[in-house]
Amino acid sequence: MPATTHSEVHAEQKLTTLYEFFHPGGILAQSSLAFEHRPGQYQMAQAIEASFDAHRHLIVEAGTGTGKTLAYLLPALRRAREHKQRIIISTGTKNLQEQLFFKDVPFLESLLGPLRVCYMKGRANYLCKQKLYALRDNPILSGLEEIDQFHHILQWERSTETGDRAEINTLPEHSALWHKLDARSEVCLGQTCPNWEPCYITAMRRKALESDIVIVNHHLFFADLSIKQQAAGAPDAGILPEAAAVIFDEAHELEDVASQYFGVALSNHRFDELARDTESMLRAKGVSTPAIESATLNIRERSRMFFSSLPSNPSPTGSAIGRMEFSDRSDFLEDRGDAYIAASNSLVHLESELDRLRDVEEAAGLRKRAADIRNHMKFLLESDDPNNVFWIERRAMMNLRNFARSGAPSSTGSLIAGQGGVPSSKSAQSLAFTTHLQATPIDVSQLLADTLFMHYPSVILTSATLTVAESDGKPGFSHLKKRLGIPFPKELIVPSHFDYAKQALLYLPPTMPEPRHPDFVTQATEKIRRVLEITRGRAFCLFTSYSQMRELHDRLLAELPFPLLMQGSAPRHILLQQFRETPNAVLFGTSSFWQGVDVQGEQLSCVIVDKLPFAVPSDPIMKARTDAIAAAGGNAFQDLQVPQAVLALKQGFGRLIRSLSDRGVLVLLDPRIRTTRYGATFLNSLPAYRRTDDITDVEKFFA
């Protein structure tokens, strides 16, 4: 729906036309940017502007190098200024969100003049002044490190304009103190808060209401959309302002993110946090009572009994870590329903004790949190919604970095396209873990049709990886349209600006056994070693499981003279920095390195993929979706598993060529791309790489 940017009318000049900006010799060509005319960029910008004018949805696959951020920013800015309509731009990664706001927008301002653009993150990224002042007046801190962090935050609060924790370089990523001070909505007092006016969230909302363009990420967008859906359109629900259109960059992630936020999740942490926050907030105000203290203790005990009573499905190694379907909920209620009822009653008890408090602003928010947890637990245990799959996940609390250093054996967990688990081993039995009880929509297409595509006149979806080859061998959007429920969109495929036939060589070794064959790992070790000798390292080796990654890394460690880096040995951003700065390095990684990673230049000259990246078929969400397709008479393998794997492979291979000067070799060790019928779908979906099965062609490429 249309949304004016603000009531004050500004006598602003019209922004330049698309032609004046993009054509050879135009404004962009005369800028400081190294310019090369990209017809696809101009074509994409025209298509977006036409979609705005026609109130149509649009899907654009824009190959890497198209320059798609400028191709959607200028039409969005023109629409907002000329029609007084706000546009939301949502990105899949924080890196792209920051690139847009801190790099692309300032560049456009240097050419076009001042622009009204703001940048929004989730509430947990911002400081709550009310919490900070309460803790300052009644300090309840744990240890010297937390005391030191508190003094740093207290000093920073005096000068910060945004309250964004990213400004504090010294604050650990998983700071327990920050969790006590952030501005999450469940403990927000709203307009009754004494610090409502100077609040950073209030300031961010005001800035958004005054902006033409609001830049967010997918997680914030869908969290906000879910809140508004549950609030049934209440005017103050959510944090994002109304807008006339939404542009999703990295739109290949939408189904996974939407599934997460349209689902219901409950963990033992939520019970513990409620008890902790109730105690700390009420003690700080001096209004806690023995009955409330008893109620929070009861919540801790009853929730612990409830989560420990949930069924487990240990892996062959004996670890309970991982995911399992919760398909026997009725049997659980019959056998262990007393643990569920006791946990639910403990929440009711706390609600009633909080209700006795008078003139305590925090009580209403705490009471609502208790009721929300109770309602979520009821849904997760008692709902018979056929469009939800119910499942349990146990996550190790020890992070992967420490796990890798511990020398624990290889895992059998797999992580592809958001599915899978965490490392598991016999040593993992002694690890502490958190238990998560979850419900996930099996099909989000109708939910998205109702809440997204019917709400906004224009929704633009773009990414470098949206199409999958269809029955005629040509790439198309059928898979995406069906999964997301997009009604009658316009479609555009913009070819990449890169010359893949010259810049990249796809090597498919001719003698590899099937991935399940006992000799696969031995043969893969030899093929990787040979290729890395030719490329002199400078490679990503991408795997579909932790176990395979660790085994191949350990086998090659003694055979290669190059520095080998492995996921889990350090945080992701540190590993990428080490890779960029270490000559001839080789990085071994799983799912988190398949996308959102940009390494330009010769330092990355090869990407090796071990297997076609099919999601784990036993994963509860994947299994529910394949079962649903089969029940409807479809072919789940062709309709879901192959398209998802195609998009994941396109993402992985997309790490290699990131600029016009990049060149390198892609290697796929899985012979199924050549030996199966569905292999053609993969090959026809990939860019026009030159292909070979001859290792001497790889040698010549680097000669």
XYZ file of C-alpha atoms in Angstrom, residues 99-394:
296
model
C 27.635 -2.417 1.677
C 24.399 -0.781 0.562
C 24.273 1.766 3.377
C 27.947 2.566 3.907
C 29.234 2.258 0.328
C 26.566 2.316 -2.399
C 24.306 5.010 -0.915
C 27.200 7.459 -0.203
C 28.422 6.865 -3.770
C 24.991 7.755 -5.147
C 24.844 10.807 -2.887
C 28.131 12.003 -4.401
C 26.414 11.965 -7.798
C 22.792 12.843 -6.971
C 22.937 14.913 -3.789
C 21.465 14.129 -0.338
C 19.241 11.055 -0.095
C 16.880 10.022 2.703
C 17.973 6.464 3.471
C 18.138 4.635 6.799
C 19.518 1.348 8.023
C 17.652 -0.864 10.517
C 18.721 -3.958 12.433
C 16.854 -6.194 14.839
C 16.104 -4.779 18.289
C 18.645 -7.011 20.019
C 21.421 -5.009 18.314
C 20.478 -1.842 20.227
C 20.996 -0.741 23.811
C 18.001 -0.225 26.119
C 18.623 2.920 28.193
C 16.056 1.872 30.793
C 17.837 -1.434 31.437
C 21.245 0.269 31.541
C 20.154 2.871 34.094
C 18.402 0.238 36.226
C 21.559 -1.874 36.290
C 23.672 1.203 37.029
C 21.547 2.030 40.067
C 21.368 -1.585 41.260
C 24.405 -3.391 39.812
C 23.922 -7.159 39.683
C 26.951 -8.308 37.678
C 28.857 -11.589 37.423
C 32.635 -11.487 37.510
C 35.329 -8.952 36.671
C 34.884 -9.338 32.905
C 31.197 -8.416 33.087
C 31.962 -5.458 35.373
C 34.582 -4.213 32.901
C 32.164 -4.592 29.960
C 29.481 -2.703 31.891
C 31.764 0.291 32.497
C 32.710 0.330 28.795
C 29.022 0.315 27.769
C 28.163 2.989 30.343
C 30.866 5.264 28.946
C 29.911 4.510 25.317
C 26.244 5.322 25.984
C 27.164 8.934 26.736
C 28.434 9.503 23.187
C 26.650 7.065 20.878
C 23.909 8.397 18.628
C 22.568 5.028 17.473
C 22.990 2.664 20.428
C 24.158 -0.017 17.966
C 26.371 -2.583 19.676
C 28.468 -2.869 16.499
C 30.148 0.368 17.566
C 31.739 -1.418 20.567
C 34.688 -3.280 19.068
C 35.728 -4.768 22.415
C 32.377 -6.390 23.215
C 32.459 -10.203 22.726
C 29.974 -11.539 20.179
C 28.201 -13.714 22.775
C 28.379 -11.301 25.708
C 26.045 -12.431 28.501
C 25.930 -8.838 29.752
C 24.605 -7.456 26.458
C 21.693 -9.887 26.666
C 20.725 -8.146 29.927
C 20.875 -4.706 28.277
C 19.522 -5.077 24.745
C 16.220 -3.651 23.499
C 14.341 -6.864 22.666
C 10.619 -6.289 22.429
C 9.532 -8.833 25.058
C 10.890 -6.660 27.884
C 10.071 -3.284 26.318
C 7.773 -1.019 28.329
C 6.702 0.881 25.219
C 5.341 4.402 25.642
C 5.070 3.949 29.423
C 8.881 3.787 29.660
C 10.520 6.843 31.268
C 13.139 6.704 28.492
C 10.694 6.373 25.594
C 11.638 9.711 24.016
C 15.456 9.313 24.033
C 15.162 5.559 23.259
C 17.342 4.336 20.398
C 14.473 2.225 19.021
C 12.171 5.264 19.074
C 14.848 7.287 17.254
C 15.314 4.509 14.695
C 11.552 4.391 14.038
C 11.432 8.178 13.591
C 14.336 8.010 11.163
C 12.573 5.267 9.190
C 9.372 7.319 8.977
C 11.389 10.214 7.549
C 13.218 8.030 5.005
C 12.509 7.220 1.380
C 14.458 3.960 1.539
C 14.711 1.649 4.572
C 17.466 -0.988 4.380
C 16.880 -4.112 6.500
C 17.785 -7.815 6.373
C 15.516 -10.791 5.707
C 15.480 -11.867 9.367
C 14.263 -8.474 10.573
C 11.730 -8.198 7.737
C 10.093 -11.576 8.383
C 10.275 -11.267 12.161
C 8.396 -7.983 11.764
C 5.940 -9.491 9.275
C 5.209 -12.357 11.669
C 4.590 -9.933 14.569
C 2.177 -7.899 12.435
C 0.383 -11.058 11.313
C -0.099 -12.197 14.921
C -1.218 -8.703 15.962
C -3.875 -8.728 13.208
C -2.855 -5.350 11.846
C -2.635 -3.442 15.145
C -1.206 0.008 14.335
C 1.782 -0.127 16.706
C 2.759 -3.734 15.927
C 6.226 -4.371 14.563
C 9.071 -1.959 13.997
C 9.145 -1.423 10.220
C 7.094 1.411 8.707
C 4.571 0.906 5.918
C 5.963 0.890 2.395
C 4.724 0.809 -1.183
C 7.177 -1.870 -2.337
C 9.822 -4.296 -1.105
C 13.017 -5.325 -2.898
C 14.594 -8.597 -1.731
C 18.228 -9.068 -2.678
C 19.663 -12.563 -2.119
C 16.068 -13.737 -2.536
C 17.086 -17.397 -2.845
C 17.015 -17.476 0.997
C 13.396 -16.382 1.411
C 11.749 -19.777 1.897
C 14.134 -20.784 4.687
C 13.902 -17.438 6.505
C 10.115 -17.204 6.147
C 9.759 -20.781 7.447
C 11.745 -19.846 10.524
C 9.644 -16.799 11.433
C 6.227 -18.199 10.539
C 6.981 -21.171 12.762
C 6.939 -21.523 16.546
C 10.051 -22.222 18.604
C 10.566 -22.908 22.290
C 13.770 -23.726 24.147
C 14.809 -24.276 27.740
C 16.656 -20.961 27.420
C 13.370 -19.054 27.136
C 12.198 -20.405 30.491
C 15.566 -19.625 32.110
C 15.629 -16.108 30.637
C 12.107 -15.390 31.847
C 13.012 -16.487 35.378
C 16.279 -14.533 35.336
C 14.736 -11.350 33.928
C 11.845 -11.494 36.384
C 14.244 -11.760 39.314
C 16.744 -9.141 38.136
C 14.174 -6.555 37.016
C 12.012 -6.792 40.134
C 14.971 -6.991 42.535
C 16.463 -3.890 40.884
C 13.250 -2.012 41.716
C 12.987 -3.526 45.171
C 9.546 -5.011 44.484
C 10.257 -8.728 44.270
C 8.353 -10.922 46.704
C 9.053 -14.355 48.250
C 6.129 -15.738 46.231
C 7.640 -14.482 42.966
C 11.079 -15.832 43.915
C 9.443 -19.194 44.611
C 7.576 -19.041 41.285
C 10.761 -18.407 39.257
C 12.529 -21.266 41.033
C 9.570 -23.495 40.224
C 9.716 -22.461 36.545
C 13.382 -23.463 36.374
C 12.745 -26.846 37.969
C 9.571 -27.692 36.023
C 10.984 -26.614 32.664
C 14.103 -28.698 33.273
C 11.933 -31.736 33.974
C 9.811 -31.048 30.890
C 12.701 -30.745 28.439
C 14.522 -33.757 29.892
C 11.337 -35.802 29.406
C 11.220 -35.134 25.654
C 12.116 -38.121 23.463
C 15.649 -38.458 22.148
C 17.094 -40.371 19.251
C 20.807 -40.919 19.881
C 23.057 -41.215 16.848
C 25.154 -44.352 16.276
C 27.972 -42.596 18.189
C 25.712 -42.221 21.228
C 25.209 -38.472 21.002
C 21.754 -36.907 21.361
C 22.930 -33.775 19.507
C 20.978 -33.136 16.305
C 17.424 -33.018 14.951
C 14.595 -35.522 15.142
C 10.943 -35.456 14.167
C 8.476 -35.227 17.069
C 5.832 -37.375 15.416
C 4.489 -39.154 18.491
C 3.268 -36.134 20.458
C -0.009 -37.807 21.447
C 1.899 -40.767 22.896
C 4.198 -38.352 24.723
C 1.219 -36.526 26.256
C -0.262 -39.805 27.370
C 2.979 -41.078 28.911
C 4.674 -37.868 30.070
C 1.882 -35.316 30.070
C 2.431 -34.623 33.776
C 5.775 -32.921 32.983
C 4.066 -30.739 30.370
C 1.178 -29.794 32.675
C 3.577 -29.007 35.535
C 5.671 -26.682 33.334
C 2.530 -24.966 32.032
C 1.131 -24.543 35.551
C 4.407 -23.024 36.754
C 3.941 -20.273 34.154
C 0.326 -19.704 35.228
C 1.536 -19.386 38.821
C 4.091 -16.721 37.871
C 1.484 -14.833 35.856
C -0.858 -14.715 38.840
C 1.922 -13.542 41.189
C 2.929 -10.811 38.755
C -0.694 -9.765 38.515
C -0.632 -8.975 42.250
C 2.020 -6.297 41.763
C 0.719 -2.748 41.553
C 2.373 0.248 39.842
C 5.241 -1.850 38.476
C 5.603 -1.114 34.751
C 7.725 -4.194 34.086
C 5.080 -6.617 35.406
C 2.831 -6.449 32.325
C 5.683 -7.304 29.950
C 6.868 -10.192 32.104
C 3.303 -11.492 32.411
C 2.913 -11.388 28.620
C 6.179 -13.292 28.153
C 4.987 -16.037 30.486
C 1.664 -16.266 28.624
C 3.440 -16.364 25.243
C 5.670 -19.231 26.368
C 2.654 -21.102 27.711
C 0.691 -20.615 24.461
C 3.656 -21.664 22.347
C 4.117 -24.792 24.432
C 0.424 -25.598 24.037
C 0.648 -25.189 20.255
C 3.792 -27.307 20.024
C 2.304 -30.167 22.072
C -1.387 -30.061 21.151
C -1.809 -28.461 17.704
C -3.011 -30.680 14.866
C -2.217 -28.130 12.114
C -1.449 -30.309 9.062
C 0.811 -27.628 7.533
C 3.335 -27.830 10.364
C 6.057 -30.331 11.057
C 6.958 -30.680 14.737
C 10.539 -31.504 15.656
C 13.152 -31.456 18.394
C 16.722 -30.237 18.118
C 19.484 -30.526 20.686
